PDB file of C-alpha atoms in Angstrom:
ATOM      1  CA  THR A 111       0.083  19.057  -5.804  1.00 55.00           C
ATOM      2  CA  GLN A 112       1.605  15.476  -6.811  1.00 60.00           C
ATOM      3  CA  LEU A 113      -1.224  13.736  -8.987  1.00 82.00           C
ATOM      4  CA  LEU A 114      -0.943  10.158 -10.191  1.00 90.00           C
ATOM      5  CA  GLU A 115      -3.096   9.613 -13.165  1.00 93.00           C
ATOM      6  CA  GLN A 116      -4.701   6.482 -13.848  1.00 95.00           C
ATOM      7  CA  SER A 117      -6.285   5.045 -17.280  1.00 95.00           C
ATOM      8  CA  PRO A 118      -8.073   3.791 -18.338  1.00 96.00           C
ATOM      9  CA  GLN A 119     -10.420   4.464 -15.145  1.00 94.00           C
ATOM     10  CA  PHE A 120     -12.681   0.989 -15.946  1.00 96.00           C
ATOM     11  CA  LEU A 121     -11.804  -1.654 -17.958  1.00 96.00           C
ATOM     12  CA  SER A 122     -14.406  -4.593 -18.866  1.00 97.00           C
ATOM     13  CA  ILE A 123     -12.997  -7.267 -21.121  1.00 96.00           C
ATOM     14  CA  GLN A 124     -13.072 -11.174 -22.127  1.00 97.00           C
ATOM     15  CA  GLU A 125     -11.345 -13.720 -20.705  1.00 97.00           C
ATOM     16  CA  GLY A 126      -8.116 -14.513 -22.566  1.00 97.00           C
ATOM     17  CA  GLU A 127      -7.695 -10.839 -24.002  1.00 97.00           C
ATOM     18  CA  ASN A 128      -4.792  -8.732 -23.081  1.00 97.00           C
ATOM     19  CA  LEU A 129      -4.639  -5.338 -21.411  1.00 97.00           C
ATOM     20  CA  THR A 130      -2.578  -2.275 -20.294  1.00 97.00           C
ATOM     21  CA  VAL A 131      -3.178   0.247 -17.381  1.00 97.00           C
ATOM     22  CA  TYR A 132      -1.278   3.488 -17.260  1.00 96.00           C
ATOM     23  CA  CYS A 133       0.068   5.383 -14.294  1.00 95.00           C
ATOM     24  CA  ASN A 134       1.147   9.006 -15.084  1.00 94.00           C
ATOM     25  CA  SER A 135       2.571  11.561 -13.351  1.00 91.00           C
ATOM     26  CA  SER A 136       4.585  14.849 -13.691  1.00 88.00           C
ATOM     27  CA  SER A 137       6.425  14.169 -10.093  1.00 86.00           C
ATOM     28  CA  VAL A 138       9.296  12.036  -9.931  1.00 88.00           C
ATOM     29  CA  PHE A 139       9.199   9.159  -7.586  1.00 85.00           C
ATOM     30  CA  SER A 140      11.487   7.044  -5.922  1.00 83.00           C
ATOM     31  CA  SER A 141       9.444   3.967  -6.223  1.00 85.00           C
ATOM     32  CA  LEU A 142       6.171   3.169  -7.750  1.00 89.00           C
ATOM     33  CA  GLN A 143       3.852   0.063  -6.272  1.00 91.00           C
ATOM     34  CA  TRP A 144       1.298  -1.408  -7.830  1.00 95.00           C
ATOM     35  CA  TYR A 145      -1.335  -2.841  -5.615  1.00 95.00           C
ATOM     36  CA  ARG A 146      -4.761  -4.998  -6.378  1.00 96.00           C
ATOM     37  CA  GLN A 147      -7.825  -4.460  -3.859  1.00 95.00           C
ATOM     38  CA  GLU A 148     -10.874  -6.624  -3.905  1.00 93.00           C
ATOM     39  CA  PRO A 149     -14.186  -5.290  -2.685  1.00 89.00           C
ATOM     40  CA  GLY A 150     -14.067  -5.204   1.042  1.00 88.00           C
ATOM     41  CA  GLU A 151     -10.406  -5.539   1.311  1.00 92.00           C
ATOM     42  CA  GLY A 152      -7.399  -3.238   1.717  1.00 94.00           C
ATOM     43  CA  PRO A 153      -5.087  -2.845  -1.403  1.00 94.00           C
ATOM     44  CA  VAL A 154      -2.640  -6.291  -1.838  1.00 93.00           C
ATOM     45  CA  LEU A 155       0.994  -5.395  -3.038  1.00 91.00           C
ATOM     46  CA  LEU A 156       1.815  -6.800  -6.059  1.00 94.00           C
ATOM     47  CA  VAL A 157       5.116  -5.126  -7.113  1.00 92.00           C
ATOM     48  CA  THR A 158       7.511  -2.523  -6.290  1.00 89.00           C
ATOM     49  CA  VAL A 159       9.541  -0.610  -9.009  1.00 90.00           C
ATOM     50  CA  VAL A 160      12.710   1.302  -8.316  1.00 87.00           C
ATOM     51  CA  THR A 161      14.854   2.065 -10.990  1.00 88.00           C
ATOM     52  CA  GLY A 162      14.039   3.857 -14.077  1.00 91.00           C
ATOM     53  CA  GLY A 163      13.147   1.407 -17.170  1.00 92.00           C
ATOM     54  CA  GLU A 164      12.853  -1.577 -14.696  1.00 93.00           C
ATOM     55  CA  VAL A 165      10.571  -4.473 -15.759  1.00 95.00           C
ATOM     56  CA  LYS A 166       9.452  -6.758 -13.528  1.00 95.00           C
ATOM     57  CA  LYS A 167       7.182  -9.685 -14.275  1.00 95.00           C
ATOM     58  CA  LEU A 168       4.857 -11.380 -11.879  1.00 93.00           C
ATOM     59  CA  LYS A 169       3.384 -14.589 -13.901  1.00 94.00           C
ATOM     60  CA  ARG A 170       1.005 -13.074 -16.519  1.00 96.00           C
ATOM     61  CA  LEU A 171       1.368  -9.464 -15.323  1.00 96.00           C
ATOM     62  CA  THR A 172       4.290  -7.389 -16.637  1.00 96.00           C
ATOM     63  CA  PHE A 173       5.412  -3.885 -14.816  1.00 96.00           C
ATOM     64  CA  GLN A 174       7.532  -1.281 -16.108  1.00 95.00           C
ATOM     65  CA  PHE A 175       8.669   1.709 -14.372  1.00 93.00           C
ATOM     66  CA  GLY A 176       9.672   4.646 -16.867  1.00 92.00           C
ATOM     67  CA  ASP A 177      12.866   5.736 -17.576  1.00 91.00           C
ATOM     68  CA  ALA A 178      12.425   9.176 -15.709  1.00 91.00           C
ATOM     69  CA  ARG A 179      10.449   7.399 -12.828  1.00 88.00           C
ATOM     70  CA  LYS A 180       7.307   9.513 -13.650  1.00 90.00           C
ATOM     71  CA  ASP A 181       5.231   6.661 -15.155  1.00 92.00           C
ATOM     72  CA  SER A 182       4.547   2.944 -15.239  1.00 94.00           C
ATOM     73  CA  SER A 183       2.461   0.605 -16.935  1.00 96.00           C
ATOM     74  CA  LEU A 184       0.791  -2.676 -15.853  1.00 97.00           C
ATOM     75  CA  HIS A 185       0.434  -5.055 -19.000  1.00 97.00           C
ATOM     76  CA  ILE A 186      -1.829  -8.300 -18.007  1.00 97.00           C
ATOM     77  CA  THR A 187      -1.382 -11.224 -20.882  1.00 97.00           C
ATOM     78  CA  ALA A 188      -4.326 -13.721 -21.151  1.00 97.00           C
ATOM     79  CA  ALA A 189      -6.665 -11.993 -18.733  1.00 96.00           C
ATOM     80  CA  GLN A 190      -8.519 -14.535 -16.240  1.00 96.00           C
ATOM     81  CA  PRO A 191     -11.693 -13.668 -14.304  1.00 96.00           C
ATOM     82  CA  GLY A 192      -9.465 -14.177 -11.030  1.00 94.00           C
ATOM     83  CA  ASP A 193      -7.581 -10.846 -12.156  1.00 95.00           C
ATOM     84  CA  THR A 194     -10.938  -8.822 -11.634  1.00 96.00           C
ATOM     85  CA  GLY A 195     -10.404  -6.244  -9.114  1.00 95.00           C
ATOM     86  CA  LEU A 196      -9.091  -2.626  -8.496  1.00 96.00           C
ATOM     87  CA  TYR A 197      -5.534  -1.950  -9.563  1.00 97.00           C
ATOM     88  CA  LEU A 198      -3.883   1.048  -7.892  1.00 96.00           C
ATOM     89  CA  CYS A 199      -0.497   2.429  -8.790  1.00 95.00           C
ATOM     90  CA  ALA A 200       1.142   4.340  -5.713  1.00 92.00           C
ATOM     91  CA  GLY A 201       4.361   6.289  -5.776  1.00 88.00           C
ATOM     92  CA  GLY A 202       6.703   6.825  -2.764  1.00 81.00           C
ATOM     93  CA  GLY A 203       9.371   9.474  -1.944  1.00 70.00           C
ATOM     94  CA  SER A 204       8.410  12.249  -4.691  1.00 61.00           C
ATOM     95  CA  ASP A 205      10.423  15.085  -5.148  1.00 53.00           C
ATOM     96  CA  GLY A 206       9.175  17.641  -2.486  1.00 45.00           C
ATOM     97  CA  GLY A 207       6.610  15.126  -0.650  1.00 48.00           C
ATOM     98  CA  SER A 208       6.596  13.994   2.401  1.00 53.00           C
ATOM     99  CA  GLN A 209       9.066  11.171   2.804  1.00 58.00           C
ATOM    100  CA  GLY A 210       6.510   8.620   4.543  1.00 67.00           C
ATOM    101  CA  ASN A 211       3.316   8.229   2.704  1.00 77.00           C
ATOM    102  CA  LEU A 212       2.216   6.908  -0.725  1.00 85.00           C
ATOM    103  CA  ILE A 213       0.469   9.019  -3.229  1.00 89.00           C
ATOM    104  CA  PHE A 214      -2.002   6.828  -4.954  1.00 92.00           C
ATOM    105  CA  GLY A 215      -4.124   7.049  -8.278  1.00 93.00           C
ATOM    106  CA  LYS A 216      -7.732   6.727  -8.380  1.00 93.00           C
ATOM    107  CA  GLY A 217      -7.454   3.235  -9.698  1.00 95.00           C
ATOM    108  CA  THR A 218      -8.652   1.343 -12.759  1.00 96.00           C
ATOM    109  CA  LYS A 219     -11.665  -1.371 -12.133  1.00 96.00           C
ATOM    110  CA  LEU A 220     -10.936  -4.239 -14.275  1.00 96.00           C
ATOM    111  CA  SER A 221     -13.906  -6.846 -14.643  1.00 96.00           C
ATOM    112  CA  VAL A 222     -13.057  -9.672 -16.798  1.00 97.00           C
ATOM    113  CA  LYS A 223     -15.888 -11.880 -17.957  1.00 96.00           C
ATOM    114  CA  PRO A 224     -15.405 -15.528 -18.734  1.00 95.00           C
TER     115      PRO A 224
ATOM    116  CA  GLY B  39       2.522 -14.630  10.446  1.00 57.00           C
ATOM    117  CA  ALA B  40      -0.399 -12.347  11.187  1.00 82.00           C
ATOM    118  CA  GLY B  41      -0.950  -9.417   8.937  1.00 93.00           C
ATOM    119  CA  VAL B  42      -2.303  -5.890   9.854  1.00 96.00           C
ATOM    120  CA  SER B  43      -5.651  -5.979  11.576  1.00 97.00           C
ATOM    121  CA  GLN B  44      -8.113  -3.373  12.262  1.00 98.00           C
ATOM    122  CA  SER B  45     -11.514  -3.050  14.175  1.00 97.00           C
ATOM    123  CA  PRO B  46     -14.214  -2.663  13.984  1.00 97.00           C
ATOM    124  CA  ARG B  47     -14.728  -3.737  10.263  1.00 97.00           C
ATOM    125  CA  TYR B  48     -18.240  -1.769   9.994  1.00 97.00           C
ATOM    126  CA  LYS B  49     -19.024   1.379  12.162  1.00 97.00           C
ATOM    127  CA  VAL B  50     -21.947   2.909  11.795  1.00 98.00           C
ATOM    128  CA  ALA B  51     -22.556   6.321  13.512  1.00 97.00           C
ATOM    129  CA  LYS B  52     -25.161   8.969  13.995  1.00 97.00           C
ATOM    130  CA  ARG B  53     -24.230  12.797  12.575  1.00 97.00           C
ATOM    131  CA  GLY B  54     -22.314  14.540  15.875  1.00 97.00           C
ATOM    132  CA  GLN B  55     -21.260  11.031  17.595  1.00 97.00           C
ATOM    133  CA  ASP B  56     -17.283  10.306  18.217  1.00 98.00           C
ATOM    134  CA  VAL B  57     -15.916   7.150  16.966  1.00 98.00           C
ATOM    135  CA  ALA B  58     -12.349   5.594  17.701  1.00 98.00           C
ATOM    136  CA  LEU B  59     -10.898   3.210  14.912  1.00 98.00           C
ATOM    137  CA  ARG B  60      -8.028   0.899  15.751  1.00 98.00           C
ATOM    138  CA  CYS B  61      -5.131  -0.610  13.771  1.00 98.00           C
ATOM    139  CA  ASP B  62      -2.796  -3.657  14.800  1.00 98.00           C
ATOM    140  CA  PRO B  63       0.483  -3.540  12.826  1.00 97.00           C
ATOM    141  CA  ILE B  64       2.759  -6.033  11.730  1.00 95.00           C
ATOM    142  CA  SER B  65       4.779  -7.000  14.817  1.00 93.00           C
ATOM    143  CA  GLY B  66       7.833  -5.162  14.561  1.00 90.00           C
ATOM    144  CA  HIS B  67       6.805  -2.558  11.910  1.00 92.00           C
ATOM    145  CA  VAL B  68       8.323   0.763  12.632  1.00 91.00           C
ATOM    146  CA  SER B  69       6.010   3.122  10.417  1.00 91.00           C
ATOM    147  CA  LEU B  70       2.379   3.016  10.733  1.00 94.00           C
ATOM    148  CA  PHE B  71       0.410   5.004   7.919  1.00 94.00           C
ATOM    149  CA  TRP B  72      -3.466   5.697   7.781  1.00 97.00           C
ATOM    150  CA  TYR B  73      -5.352   6.612   5.155  1.00 96.00           C
ATOM    151  CA  GLN B  74      -8.964   7.789   3.781  1.00 97.00           C
ATOM    152  CA  GLN B  75     -10.512   5.959   0.616  1.00 96.00           C
ATOM    153  CA  ALA B  76     -13.913   7.405  -0.347  1.00 94.00           C
ATOM    154  CA  LEU B  77     -16.138   4.913  -2.725  1.00 90.00           C
ATOM    155  CA  GLY B  78     -14.650   4.454  -6.107  1.00 85.00           C
ATOM    156  CA  GLN B  79     -11.190   6.627  -5.518  1.00 90.00           C
ATOM    157  CA  GLY B  80      -8.072   5.659  -4.330  1.00 93.00           C
ATOM    158  CA  PRO B  81      -6.412   5.778  -0.831  1.00 94.00           C
ATOM    159  CA  GLU B  82      -5.693   9.262   0.622  1.00 93.00           C
ATOM    160  CA  PHE B  83      -3.069   9.887   3.009  1.00 92.00           C
ATOM    161  CA  LEU B  84      -4.095  11.163   6.392  1.00 95.00           C
ATOM    162  CA  THR B  85      -1.072  11.075   8.851  1.00 94.00           C
ATOM    163  CA  TYR B  86       2.010   9.046   9.545  1.00 91.00           C
ATOM    164  CA  PHE B  87       3.783   7.576  12.674  1.00 93.00           C
ATOM    165  CA  GLN B  88       7.497   6.254  13.148  1.00 91.00           C
ATOM    166  CA  ASN B  89       7.367   4.282  16.283  1.00 93.00           C
ATOM    167  CA  GLU B  90       5.368   6.604  18.560  1.00 95.00           C
ATOM    168  CA  ALA B  91       6.423   9.853  16.716  1.00 94.00           C
ATOM    169  CA  GLN B  92       3.561  11.280  14.335  1.00 94.00           C
ATOM    170  CA  LEU B  93       5.641  12.723  11.831  1.00 90.00           C
ATOM    171  CA  ASP B  94       3.392  13.542   9.161  1.00 90.00           C
ATOM    172  CA  LYS B  95      -0.354  14.866   9.864  1.00 91.00           C
ATOM    173  CA  SER B  96      -0.598  16.849   6.870  1.00 90.00           C
ATOM    174  CA  GLY B  97      -3.598  14.938   5.705  1.00 92.00           C
ATOM    175  CA  LEU B  98      -5.977  14.790   8.263  1.00 95.00           C
ATOM    176  CA  PRO B  99      -8.738  16.922   6.743  1.00 93.00           C
ATOM    177  CA  SER B 100      -9.749  18.755  10.069  1.00 94.00           C
ATOM    178  CA  ASP B 101      -9.122  18.976  14.039  1.00 95.00           C
ATOM    179  CA  ARG B 102     -11.935  16.751  14.372  1.00 97.00           C
ATOM    180  CA  PHE B 103      -9.338  14.145  13.424  1.00 98.00           C
ATOM    181  CA  PHE B 104      -6.982  12.791  15.730  1.00 97.00           C
ATOM    182  CA  ALA B 105      -4.559   9.589  15.700  1.00 98.00           C
ATOM    183  CA  GLU B 106      -2.270   8.311  18.388  1.00 97.00           C
ATOM    184  CA  ARG B 107       0.326   5.624  18.622  1.00 97.00           C
ATOM    185  CA  PRO B 108       1.038   5.882  22.356  1.00 96.00           C
ATOM    186  CA  GLU B 109       3.499   2.952  22.634  1.00 94.00           C
ATOM    187  CA  GLY B 110       5.009   2.511  19.071  1.00 92.00           C
ATOM    188  CA  SER B 111       2.541  -0.293  18.046  1.00 95.00           C
ATOM    189  CA  VAL B 112      -1.465  -0.078  18.240  1.00 97.00           C
ATOM    190  CA  SER B 113      -2.918   3.020  16.959  1.00 98.00           C
ATOM    191  CA  THR B 114      -6.291   4.653  17.184  1.00 98.00           C
ATOM    192  CA  LEU B 115      -7.744   7.460  14.841  1.00 98.00           C
ATOM    193  CA  LYS B 116     -10.275   9.156  16.264  1.00 98.00           C
ATOM    194  CA  ILE B 117     -12.915  11.448  14.742  1.00 98.00           C
ATOM    195  CA  GLN B 118     -14.916  13.837  16.719  1.00 97.00           C
ATOM    196  CA  ARG B 119     -18.535  15.042  15.974  1.00 97.00           C
ATOM    197  CA  THR B 120     -18.512  12.991  12.884  1.00 97.00           C
ATOM    198  CA  GLN B 121     -20.302  14.473   9.828  1.00 97.00           C
ATOM    199  CA  GLN B 122     -21.653  12.745   6.613  1.00 96.00           C
ATOM    200  CA  GLU B 123     -18.498  13.542   4.377  1.00 95.00           C
ATOM    201  CA  ASP B 124     -16.478  11.704   6.754  1.00 97.00           C
ATOM    202  CA  SER B 125     -18.136   8.338   5.544  1.00 97.00           C
ATOM    203  CA  ALA B 126     -15.465   6.366   3.913  1.00 97.00           C
ATOM    204  CA  VAL B 127     -13.032   3.487   4.251  1.00 97.00           C
ATOM    205  CA  TYR B 128     -10.571   4.036   6.755  1.00 98.00           C
ATOM    206  CA  LEU B 129      -7.002   1.919   5.582  1.00 97.00           C
ATOM    207  CA  CYS B 130      -4.102   1.408   8.321  1.00 97.00           C
ATOM    208  CA  ALA B 131      -0.897   0.232   6.959  1.00 95.00           C
ATOM    209  CA  SER B 132       2.458  -0.455   8.340  1.00 93.00           C
ATOM    210  CA  SER B 133       5.908  -0.668   7.109  1.00 89.00           C
ATOM    211  CA  LEU B 134       9.092  -2.089   8.215  1.00 85.00           C
ATOM    212  CA  PHE B 135      11.043   1.191   7.582  1.00 74.00           C
ATOM    213  CA  VAL B 136      10.834   4.369   5.883  1.00 64.00           C
ATOM    214  CA  SER B 137      14.317   5.296   4.202  1.00 62.00           C
ATOM    215  CA  ARG B 138      14.361   8.456   2.314  1.00 55.00           C
ATOM    216  CA  LEU B 139      17.925   7.609   1.107  1.00 53.00           C
ATOM    217  CA  ALA B 140      16.377   4.547  -0.568  1.00 51.00           C
ATOM    218  CA  GLY B 141      12.996   6.075  -1.586  1.00 51.00           C
ATOM    219  CA  TYR B 142      11.409   2.464  -0.625  1.00 60.00           C
ATOM    220  CA  ASN B 143       8.332   2.229   1.179  1.00 65.00           C
ATOM    221  CA  GLU B 144       6.581  -0.974   1.072  1.00 79.00           C
ATOM    222  CA  GLN B 145       3.387  -0.930   2.703  1.00 87.00           C
ATOM    223  CA  PHE B 146       1.012  -3.627   3.986  1.00 90.00           C
ATOM    224  CA  PHE B 147      -2.352  -2.915   4.174  1.00 94.00           C
ATOM    225  CA  GLY B 148      -4.859  -4.016   6.885  1.00 96.00           C
ATOM    226  CA  PRO B 149      -8.958  -4.759   5.654  1.00 96.00           C
ATOM    227  CA  GLY B 150      -9.985  -1.017   6.618  1.00 97.00           C
ATOM    228  CA  THR B 151     -12.888  -0.020   8.752  1.00 98.00           C
ATOM    229  CA  ARG B 152     -16.266   0.799   6.436  1.00 97.00           C
ATOM    230  CA  LEU B 153     -17.171   4.284   8.637  1.00 98.00           C
ATOM    231  CA  THR B 154     -21.007   5.107   7.659  1.00 97.00           C
ATOM    232  CA  VAL B 155     -22.408   8.651   9.115  1.00 97.00           C
ATOM    233  CA  LEU B 156     -26.069   8.763   9.223  1.00 95.00           C
TER     234      LEU B 156
END
């Protein structure tokens, strides 16, 4: 069974603080995606990383794919209340897995208080 | 352009009833996926279509679950004889294509259908 473990599961911080969310697996993935989901909505894609060691930046968000393509991290600088939501990592094209589906972590529920 | 749409957004069913959930993918997207998301959890894969062909249904939890995409566009997920454990949000996602070589699989999600079985 391929699993993506996300940590922490819950995070409550004050506006302006920095934070990092981790996504780890024993499986190698061809690609890894980060989504943000708000209550009552479907996940919205933030970024896709495909190369081991790759770093992508999206404004105050920095995404990194591990060298071995088994883990990833999301770092948010100077968090704002608008960053509140459920952050999901999802792996695609894992070794031995179905070529189509994504394997999702359980998510990190982030709350940023003003 | 229009995103993925799902209907109904909310469905309440009595235990034992049959339900049908509809997904309209992004126009031109070849691949379509169904996921089940329990409260407080990440989405879990149910089934995957490439055009009208159902290439993977390994995630369907029982033979009460059935999905189809007869013309390679709109898809319907049907649940027969619903049980309380079927209560969840059912998400549909579409993707332009799926390439095993590229391992690249960017999926766009609909808002989901929240199913409550009483």
